[in-house]
């Protein structure tokens, strides 16, 4: 069950501009890592790269000691990625938005419980365009309760979430870490999670002229 | 052994869930889906007005006109196939499914065909009667369009996947896809012409079927690769 995602000398680019370089990072069970930095410094790009969605990088990314791209399916089966674009389809109801990601038998009840835990009880069967931005975000975050993946990559999970919600999510992250999971997240909130590490991408600004 | 079976079951689960999701979505956005069909009906009804109401001339042109307009109508519906999923992030979630993407992608296209291609094919014989296409060709027209629109959906999806990240990509999409539509068009119209002139249309229909088999086997790989490139940016 133990796992390790390790990154060596990673540099990423977006639109031909190198965003950061020389990043070393190791994430194992029990870790909560906050990726920090100003807008445009490459936080989302880093998470996309770690989630195998972006190939514009150099350096090494290893999953349990093997190159990420060689063990991609194994990696994906243990990954939960919620991007900045959360994947919530506005024409679908909250229930339908989750049903296609968690098809198996019995998942109907789990989905209902997860939505209720996210304070969306009573909103399960309304189209998501009738929900507020925070509620839509909660629909996406219900996946934290449904997924059994140990590694969570969360891009701005607290967007539009209210104060109580942030506290509840912090509790969820801590619980996940206590149970041997790992979380890498980007956020501008100041979090009070126990044992959280912060990686500031500003410390890895590429030396001018090297990348070009 | 049992884990293998569980795995297959899980794959079926994902594929069916995807099909259900797509059909629900299509139903919720049925206005968008009516557009290609409306375009098809309108253009075909304009043909007798624009060209000639002479039934012998229309009979000659009719089946070809129907095929060309069906091709264009199908192309009209392609642009939005992956666009919405790309914009709201569900495409990323699709690509991160921990299993082969073949089945979910095929289901997405199956849903697209059911909601656009099948209605086009079903309404075509009606319009063909209006264009005085001989009665004995109507069955072949329906069959050839059912197979043909499935080819259009599969091949068009390659173009839609490749251009998913581009803004205003419809022109590029047409340029990518139309050359690949041409063989389907040629054999589709040949089948109907043969039937209309009392010849056997088994040959062209068989070739259409072969195109479909080839598209089902190969298009998904190109589509998945295209989607990965699109999301990668």
Coordinates of C-alpha atoms in Angstrom, one line a residue:
Chain A
X1 CA 0.0 0.0 0.0
X2 CA 3.0 2.3 0.5
X3 CA 3.9 4.5 -2.4
X4 CA 6.2 7.3 -3.3
X5 CA 5.9 10.0 -5.9
X6 CA 9.3 11.6 -6.4
X7 CA 10.4 14.4 -8.6
X8 CA 13.9 15.3 -9.5
X9 CA 15.2 18.4 -11.2
X10 CA 11.8 19.1 -12.6
X11 CA 11.3 22.1 -14.8
X12 CA 8.0 22.9 -16.5
X13 CA 7.0 25.3 -19.2
X14 CA 3.7 26.7 -20.3
X15 CA 3.2 28.3 -23.7
X16 CA 7.0 28.2 -24.3
X17 CA 7.9 30.0 -21.2
X18 CA 9.8 28.1 -18.5
X19 CA 8.0 28.6 -15.2
X20 CA 10.2 26.9 -12.7
X21 CA 13.3 24.7 -12.7
X22 CA 15.3 22.4 -10.5
X23 CA 12.3 21.3 -8.4
X24 CA 13.0 18.3 -6.1
X25 CA 10.0 16.8 -4.3
X26 CA 9.1 13.5 -2.6
X27 CA 5.6 12.7 -1.6
X28 CA 4.8 9.6 0.4
X29 CA 1.9 8.4 2.6
X30 CA 1.1 10.9 5.4
X31 CA 2.3 14.0 3.6
X32 CA 0.3 17.1 3.0
X33 CA 2.2 19.4 0.6
X34 CA 1.0 22.9 -0.2
X35 CA 2.3 24.3 -3.4
X36 CA 2.5 28.1 -3.0
X37 CA 3.5 31.0 -5.1
X38 CA 2.0 34.0 -6.9
X39 CA -0.4 33.7 -9.9
X40 CA 1.2 32.4 -13.0
X41 CA 4.2 30.8 -11.3
X42 CA 3.2 27.3 -12.4
X43 CA 1.3 25.8 -9.6
X44 CA -1.5 24.3 -11.8
X45 CA 1.1 23.3 -14.4
X46 CA 3.0 21.4 -11.7
X47 CA -0.1 19.5 -10.7
X48 CA -1.1 18.8 -14.3
X49 CA 2.4 17.5 -15.0
X50 CA 2.3 15.3 -11.9
X51 CA -1.1 14.0 -13.1
X52 CA 0.4 13.0 -16.5
X53 CA -1.7 15.5 -18.3
X54 CA 1.1 17.7 -19.4
X55 CA 4.3 16.6 -21.2
X56 CA 6.0 19.9 -21.4
X57 CA 8.6 19.2 -18.7
X58 CA 12.1 18.0 -18.3
X59 CA 13.5 16.1 -15.3
X60 CA 12.4 12.9 -13.8
X61 CA 9.1 11.9 -12.2
X62 CA 9.0 8.5 -10.5
X63 CA 6.2 6.5 -9.1
X64 CA 7.3 3.9 -6.6
X65 CA 10.8 4.0 -8.1
X66 CA 9.8 3.6 -11.7
X67 CA 9.3 6.2 -14.4
X68 CA 5.8 7.6 -14.2
X69 CA 5.0 6.9 -17.9
X70 CA 5.9 3.2 -17.6
X71 CA 3.6 2.6 -14.7
X72 CA 0.9 5.0 -15.8
X73 CA -2.2 2.8 -15.4
X74 CA -1.0 1.7 -11.9
X75 CA -0.4 5.4 -11.0
X76 CA -3.8 6.5 -12.3
X77 CA -5.6 3.8 -10.4
X78 CA -4.2 5.4 -7.2
X79 CA -4.6 9.0 -8.2
X80 CA -7.5 11.4 -7.6
X81 CA -6.9 14.7 -9.5
X82 CA -9.3 17.6 -9.2
X83 CA -8.2 20.3 -11.5
X84 CA -9.0 24.0 -11.6
X85 CA -11.6 23.0 -14.1
X86 CA -13.4 20.6 -11.9
X87 CA -15.2 18.5 -14.5
X88 CA -18.6 19.4 -13.1
X89 CA -21.0 19.5 -16.0
X90 CA -23.6 22.2 -15.5
X91 CA -26.4 20.4 -17.4
X92 CA -26.1 17.3 -15.2
X93 CA -27.3 16.9 -11.7
X94 CA -24.9 16.4 -8.8
X95 CA -25.7 12.7 -8.8
X96 CA -25.2 12.3 -12.5
X97 CA -21.9 14.2 -12.4
X98 CA -20.5 11.6 -10.0
X99 CA -22.3 8.5 -11.3
X100 CA -20.2 8.2 -14.5
X101 CA -16.9 8.4 -12.5
X102 CA -18.0 5.9 -9.9
X103 CA -20.2 3.4 -11.8
X104 CA -20.0 0.2 -9.7
X105 CA -22.9 -1.4 -8.0
X106 CA -23.7 0.1 -4.7
X107 CA -22.1 3.4 -5.6
X108 CA -25.5 5.1 -5.7
X109 CA -25.8 5.0 -1.9
X110 CA -22.2 6.1 -1.5
X111 CA -22.8 9.0 -3.8
X112 CA -25.8 10.0 -1.8
X113 CA -23.8 9.8 1.5
X114 CA -20.9 11.8 0.0
X115 CA -23.2 14.5 -1.2
X116 CA -25.0 14.7 2.2
X117 CA -21.6 14.9 3.9
X118 CA -20.8 17.8 1.6
X119 CA -24.0 19.5 2.8
X120 CA -25.7 19.0 -0.6
X121 CA -28.5 16.9 0.7
X122 CA -31.7 17.9 -1.2
X123 CA -29.6 19.2 -4.1
X124 CA -28.8 15.8 -5.6
X125 CA -31.2 15.9 -8.4
X126 CA -31.0 19.5 -9.4
X127 CA -29.1 20.5 -12.5
X128 CA -25.7 22.0 -11.4
X129 CA -26.4 25.3 -13.2
X130 CA -29.0 26.0 -10.5
X131 CA -26.3 25.6 -7.8
X132 CA -24.0 28.3 -6.5
X133 CA -20.3 28.3 -7.4
X134 CA -19.5 27.0 -3.9
X135 CA -22.0 24.2 -4.2
X136 CA -20.6 23.2 -7.6
X137 CA -17.2 23.1 -6.1
X138 CA -18.7 20.9 -3.3
X139 CA -20.0 18.5 -5.9
X140 CA -16.5 18.1 -7.3
X141 CA -15.0 17.7 -3.9
X142 CA -17.5 14.9 -3.0
X143 CA -15.1 12.8 -4.9
X144 CA -12.7 13.0 -1.9
X145 CA -15.2 10.9 0.0
X146 CA -15.9 8.5 -2.9
X147 CA -12.4 7.8 -4.1
X148 CA -10.2 5.2 -2.5
X149 CA -7.1 6.6 -4.2
X150 CA -4.2 7.3 -1.8
X151 CA -2.7 10.2 -3.7
X152 CA -4.8 13.4 -4.1
X153 CA -3.7 16.2 -6.4
X154 CA -6.0 19.2 -5.7
X155 CA -5.8 22.4 -7.7
X156 CA -7.4 25.3 -5.7
X157 CA -9.9 23.0 -3.9
X158 CA -11.1 25.8 -1.6
X159 CA -12.3 28.1 -4.4
X160 CA -15.7 29.6 -3.5
X161 CA -15.9 27.3 -0.4
X162 CA -17.2 29.0 2.8
X163 CA -15.4 29.1 6.1
X164 CA -17.0 26.0 7.6
X165 CA -16.4 24.1 4.4
X166 CA -12.7 25.0 4.5
X167 CA -12.5 23.7 8.1
X168 CA -14.3 20.5 7.1
X169 CA -12.0 20.0 4.2
X170 CA -8.9 20.6 6.3
X171 CA -10.2 17.8 8.6
X172 CA -10.7 15.6 5.5
X173 CA -7.1 16.2 4.4
X174 CA -5.7 15.5 7.8
X175 CA -7.7 12.3 8.1
X176 CA -6.6 11.2 4.7
X177 CA -2.9 11.8 5.7
X178 CA -3.4 9.9 9.0
X179 CA -4.7 6.9 7.1
X180 CA -1.6 6.8 5.0
X181 CA -2.7 8.9 2.0
X182 CA -0.9 11.9 0.6
X183 CA -2.2 15.3 -0.6
X184 CA -0.6 17.8 -2.9
X185 CA -2.6 20.9 -3.2
X186 CA -2.4 24.5 -4.4
X187 CA -4.3 27.2 -2.5
X188 CA -4.0 30.8 -1.4
X189 CA -5.6 30.0 1.9
X190 CA -3.5 29.8 5.0
X191 CA -4.1 26.2 6.1
X192 CA -3.8 24.9 9.6
X193 CA -3.3 21.3 8.7
X194 CA -0.9 19.4 11.0
X195 CA 2.4 18.4 9.5
X196 CA 1.9 20.3 6.3
X197 CA 4.8 21.2 4.2
X198 CA 5.0 24.1 1.9
X199 CA 6.8 24.2 -1.5
X200 CA 7.2 27.7 -2.7
X201 CA 7.7 27.7 -6.5
X202 CA 9.2 31.2 -6.2
X203 CA 12.3 29.5 -4.8
X204 CA 12.7 27.7 -8.1
X205 CA 12.5 30.5 -10.6
X206 CA 14.6 29.5 -13.6
X207 CA 17.9 31.4 -14.1
X208 CA 17.3 33.8 -16.9
X209 CA 18.7 32.7 -20.3
X210 CA 19.2 29.0 -19.3
X211 CA 15.9 27.7 -20.5
X212 CA 16.0 29.5 -23.9
Chain B
X1 CA -8.7 -15.0 -12.8
X2 CA -11.4 -13.4 -10.8
X3 CA -9.5 -10.1 -10.7
X4 CA -9.4 -10.3 -14.5
X5 CA -13.2 -10.8 -14.6
X6 CA -13.7 -8.0 -12.1
X7 CA -11.5 -5.8 -14.3
X8 CA -13.6 -6.5 -17.3
X9 CA -16.8 -5.9 -15.3
X10 CA -15.4 -2.6 -14.1
X11 CA -14.6 -1.6 -17.7
X12 CA -18.2 -2.4 -18.8
X13 CA -19.4 -0.4 -15.8
X14 CA -17.4 2.6 -16.9
X15 CA -18.4 2.2 -20.6
X16 CA -22.1 1.9 -19.7
X17 CA -22.0 4.8 -17.3
X18 CA -20.4 6.9 -20.0
X19 CA -23.1 6.0 -22.5
X20 CA -25.8 6.9 -20.0
X21 CA -24.1 10.2 -19.2
X22 CA -23.8 11.1 -22.9
X23 CA -27.4 10.2 -23.6
X24 CA -28.7 12.3 -20.7
X25 CA -26.5 15.2 -21.8
X26 CA -27.7 14.9 -25.3
X27 CA -31.3 14.9 -24.1
X28 CA -30.7 18.0 -22.0
X29 CA -29.1 19.8 -25.0
X30 CA -31.6 18.5 -27.5
X31 CA -31.9 22.0 -29.1
X32 CA -28.2 21.8 -30.2
X33 CA -28.8 18.3 -31.6
X34 CA -31.8 19.5 -33.6
X35 CA -29.6 21.9 -35.6
X36 CA -27.9 19.4 -38.0
X37 CA -31.2 17.7 -38.6
X38 CA -33.0 21.0 -39.3
X39 CA -30.2 22.0 -41.6
X40 CA -30.5 18.7 -43.4
X41 CA -34.3 19.0 -43.9
X42 CA -34.1 22.7 -44.9
X43 CA -31.4 22.3 -47.5
X44 CA -33.0 19.3 -49.1
X45 CA -36.4 21.0 -49.3
X46 CA -34.7 24.0 -51.0
X47 CA -33.2 21.7 -53.7
X48 CA -36.4 21.5 -55.8
X49 CA -36.9 25.2 -55.5
X50 CA -33.4 26.1 -56.4
X51 CA -32.7 23.6 -59.2
X52 CA -35.8 22.4 -60.8
X53 CA -39.1 20.7 -59.8
X54 CA -38.7 18.4 -62.8
X55 CA -39.0 14.9 -61.2
X56 CA -36.7 13.1 -63.7
X57 CA -33.9 15.6 -63.0
X58 CA -34.5 15.4 -59.3
X59 CA -34.5 11.6 -59.4
X60 CA -31.0 11.8 -61.0
X61 CA -29.7 14.3 -58.4
X62 CA -31.7 13.3 -55.4
X63 CA -29.6 10.5 -53.8
X64 CA -26.4 12.4 -54.3
X65 CA -27.8 15.6 -52.8
X66 CA -29.1 13.7 -49.8
X67 CA -25.7 12.2 -49.2
X68 CA -23.8 15.4 -49.6
X69 CA -26.1 17.3 -47.3
X70 CA -26.0 14.5 -44.7
X71 CA -22.2 14.7 -44.8
X72 CA -22.3 18.5 -44.2
X73 CA -25.0 18.1 -41.4
X74 CA -22.9 15.5 -39.7
X75 CA -19.8 17.8 -40.0
X76 CA -21.9 20.6 -38.4
X77 CA -22.4 18.5 -35.3
X78 CA -18.8 17.4 -34.9
X79 CA -17.3 20.6 -33.5
X80 CA -19.1 20.3 -30.2
X81 CA -18.3 16.6 -29.6
X82 CA -15.4 17.2 -27.1
X83 CA -15.6 21.0 -26.7
X84 CA -17.9 21.0 -23.7
X85 CA -15.9 18.3 -21.9
X86 CA -12.7 20.2 -22.6
X87 CA -14.0 23.4 -21.3
X88 CA -15.4 22.1 -18.0
X89 CA -12.5 19.7 -17.3
X90 CA -14.4 16.4 -17.6
X91 CA -12.1 15.6 -20.5
X92 CA -9.2 15.5 -18.1
X93 CA -11.1 13.2 -15.9
X94 CA -11.8 10.9 -18.9
X95 CA -8.1 10.8 -19.7
X96 CA -7.3 10.0 -16.1
X97 CA -9.5 6.9 -16.0
X98 CA -7.3 4.1 -14.7
X99 CA -8.1 1.8 -17.6
X100 CA -8.1 1.5 -21.4
X101 CA -9.9 4.5 -22.8
X102 CA -11.1 2.6 -25.8
X103 CA -14.6 1.7 -24.5
X104 CA -15.5 5.0 -23.0
X105 CA -14.5 6.9 -26.1
X106 CA -16.4 4.5 -28.4
X107 CA -19.4 4.9 -26.2
X108 CA -19.2 8.7 -26.5
X109 CA -19.2 8.3 -30.3
X110 CA -21.9 5.7 -30.2
X111 CA -24.1 8.3 -28.3
X112 CA -23.2 11.0 -30.8
X113 CA -24.2 8.7 -33.7
X114 CA -27.4 7.7 -32.0
X115 CA -28.4 11.3 -31.5
X116 CA -27.3 12.7 -34.9
X117 CA -26.6 10.0 -37.4
X118 CA -29.5 7.8 -36.8
X119 CA -32.1 10.6 -37.0
X120 CA -30.5 11.8 -40.2
X121 CA -30.6 8.3 -41.8
X122 CA -34.2 7.8 -40.6
X123 CA -35.5 11.0 -42.1
X124 CA -33.6 10.6 -45.4
X125 CA -36.0 8.2 -47.1
X126 CA -38.8 10.7 -46.5
X127 CA -36.9 13.5 -48.1
X128 CA -35.8 11.1 -50.9
X129 CA -39.5 10.6 -51.8
X130 CA -39.8 14.3 -52.0
X131 CA -36.9 14.3 -54.5
X132 CA -38.5 11.5 -56.5
X133 CA -35.8 9.0 -55.8
X134 CA -37.2 5.6 -57.0
X135 CA -38.9 3.6 -54.3
X136 CA -36.7 0.6 -54.6
X137 CA -33.6 2.7 -53.6
X138 CA -35.1 3.9 -50.3
X139 CA -34.1 0.9 -48.3
X140 CA -30.5 1.0 -49.6
X141 CA -30.4 4.8 -48.9
X142 CA -31.4 4.2 -45.3
X143 CA -28.9 1.4 -44.8
X144 CA -26.1 3.1 -46.5
X145 CA -26.7 6.3 -44.5
X146 CA -26.8 4.4 -41.2
X147 CA -23.4 2.9 -41.9
X148 CA -22.1 6.1 -43.5
X149 CA -23.1 8.4 -40.6
X150 CA -21.4 6.0 -38.2
X151 CA -18.2 6.4 -40.3
X152 CA -18.7 10.2 -40.3
X153 CA -19.0 10.2 -36.5
X154 CA -15.9 8.1 -35.9
X155 CA -13.7 10.0 -38.4
X156 CA -15.1 13.4 -37.5
X157 CA -14.3 12.6 -33.9
X158 CA -10.6 12.4 -34.9
X159 CA -10.8 15.9 -36.2
X160 CA -12.8 17.1 -33.2
X161 CA -10.2 15.6 -30.8
X162 CA -7.3 17.2 -32.7
X163 CA -8.9 20.6 -32.7
X164 CA -10.4 20.5 -29.2
X165 CA -8.1 23.0 -27.7
X166 CA -8.3 25.5 -30.6
X167 CA -10.7 28.4 -30.7
X168 CA -12.7 28.8 -33.8
X169 CA -11.6 25.4 -35.2
X170 CA -14.5 24.6 -37.4
X171 CA -12.7 25.4 -40.6
X172 CA -9.6 23.5 -39.6
X173 CA -11.9 20.6 -38.6
X174 CA -13.5 20.6 -42.0
X175 CA -10.1 20.6 -43.7
X176 CA -8.9 17.7 -41.6
X177 CA -12.0 15.6 -41.9
X178 CA -13.5 16.1 -45.4
X179 CA -10.8 14.3 -47.3
X180 CA -11.5 11.3 -45.1
X181 CA -15.2 11.6 -45.7
X182 CA -14.8 11.4 -49.5
X183 CA -14.5 7.6 -49.9
X184 CA -17.5 7.1 -47.7
X185 CA -19.5 9.6 -49.9
X186 CA -18.4 7.9 -53.1
X187 CA -19.4 4.4 -52.1
X188 CA -22.5 5.6 -50.3
X189 CA -23.9 7.4 -53.4
X190 CA -22.8 4.5 -55.6
X191 CA -24.9 2.1 -53.5
X192 CA -28.0 4.2 -53.8
X193 CA -27.4 4.9 -57.6
X194 CA -27.0 1.1 -58.2
X195 CA -30.3 0.4 -56.3
X196 CA -32.1 3.2 -58.2
X197 CA -31.0 1.8 -61.6
X198 CA -32.0 -1.8 -60.6
X199 CA -28.4 -3.0 -60.2
X200 CA -27.1 -4.9 -57.1
X201 CA -25.8 -2.5 -54.4
X202 CA -24.2 -5.3 -52.4
X203 CA -20.6 -4.3 -53.5
X204 CA -20.6 -0.6 -52.5
X205 CA -22.5 -1.5 -49.3
X206 CA -19.9 -4.1 -48.4
X207 CA -17.1 -1.6 -48.9
X208 CA -19.0 0.9 -46.7
X209 CA -19.2 -1.8 -44.1
X210 CA -15.5 -2.4 -44.4
X211 CA -14.9 1.4 -43.9
X212 CA -16.9 1.2 -40.8
X213 CA -15.0 -1.8 -39.4
X214 CA -11.7 -0.1 -40.2
X215 CA -12.9 3.2 -38.5
X216 CA -14.1 1.3 -35.4
X217 CA -10.8 -0.5 -35.1
X218 CA -8.5 2.5 -35.8
X219 CA -10.2 5.8 -35.2
X220 CA -10.3 5.4 -31.3
X221 CA -6.5 5.3 -31.1
X222 CA -6.2 8.5 -33.2
X223 CA -9.0 10.1 -31.1
X224 CA -7.4 9.3 -27.8
X225 CA -4.0 10.5 -29.0
X226 CA -5.6 13.7 -30.3
X227 CA -7.4 14.3 -27.0
X228 CA -4.1 13.8 -25.1
X229 CA -2.4 16.4 -27.3
X230 CA -5.4 18.8 -26.9
X231 CA -5.4 18.6 -23.1
X232 CA -1.6 18.8 -23.0
X233 CA -1.9 22.2 -24.8

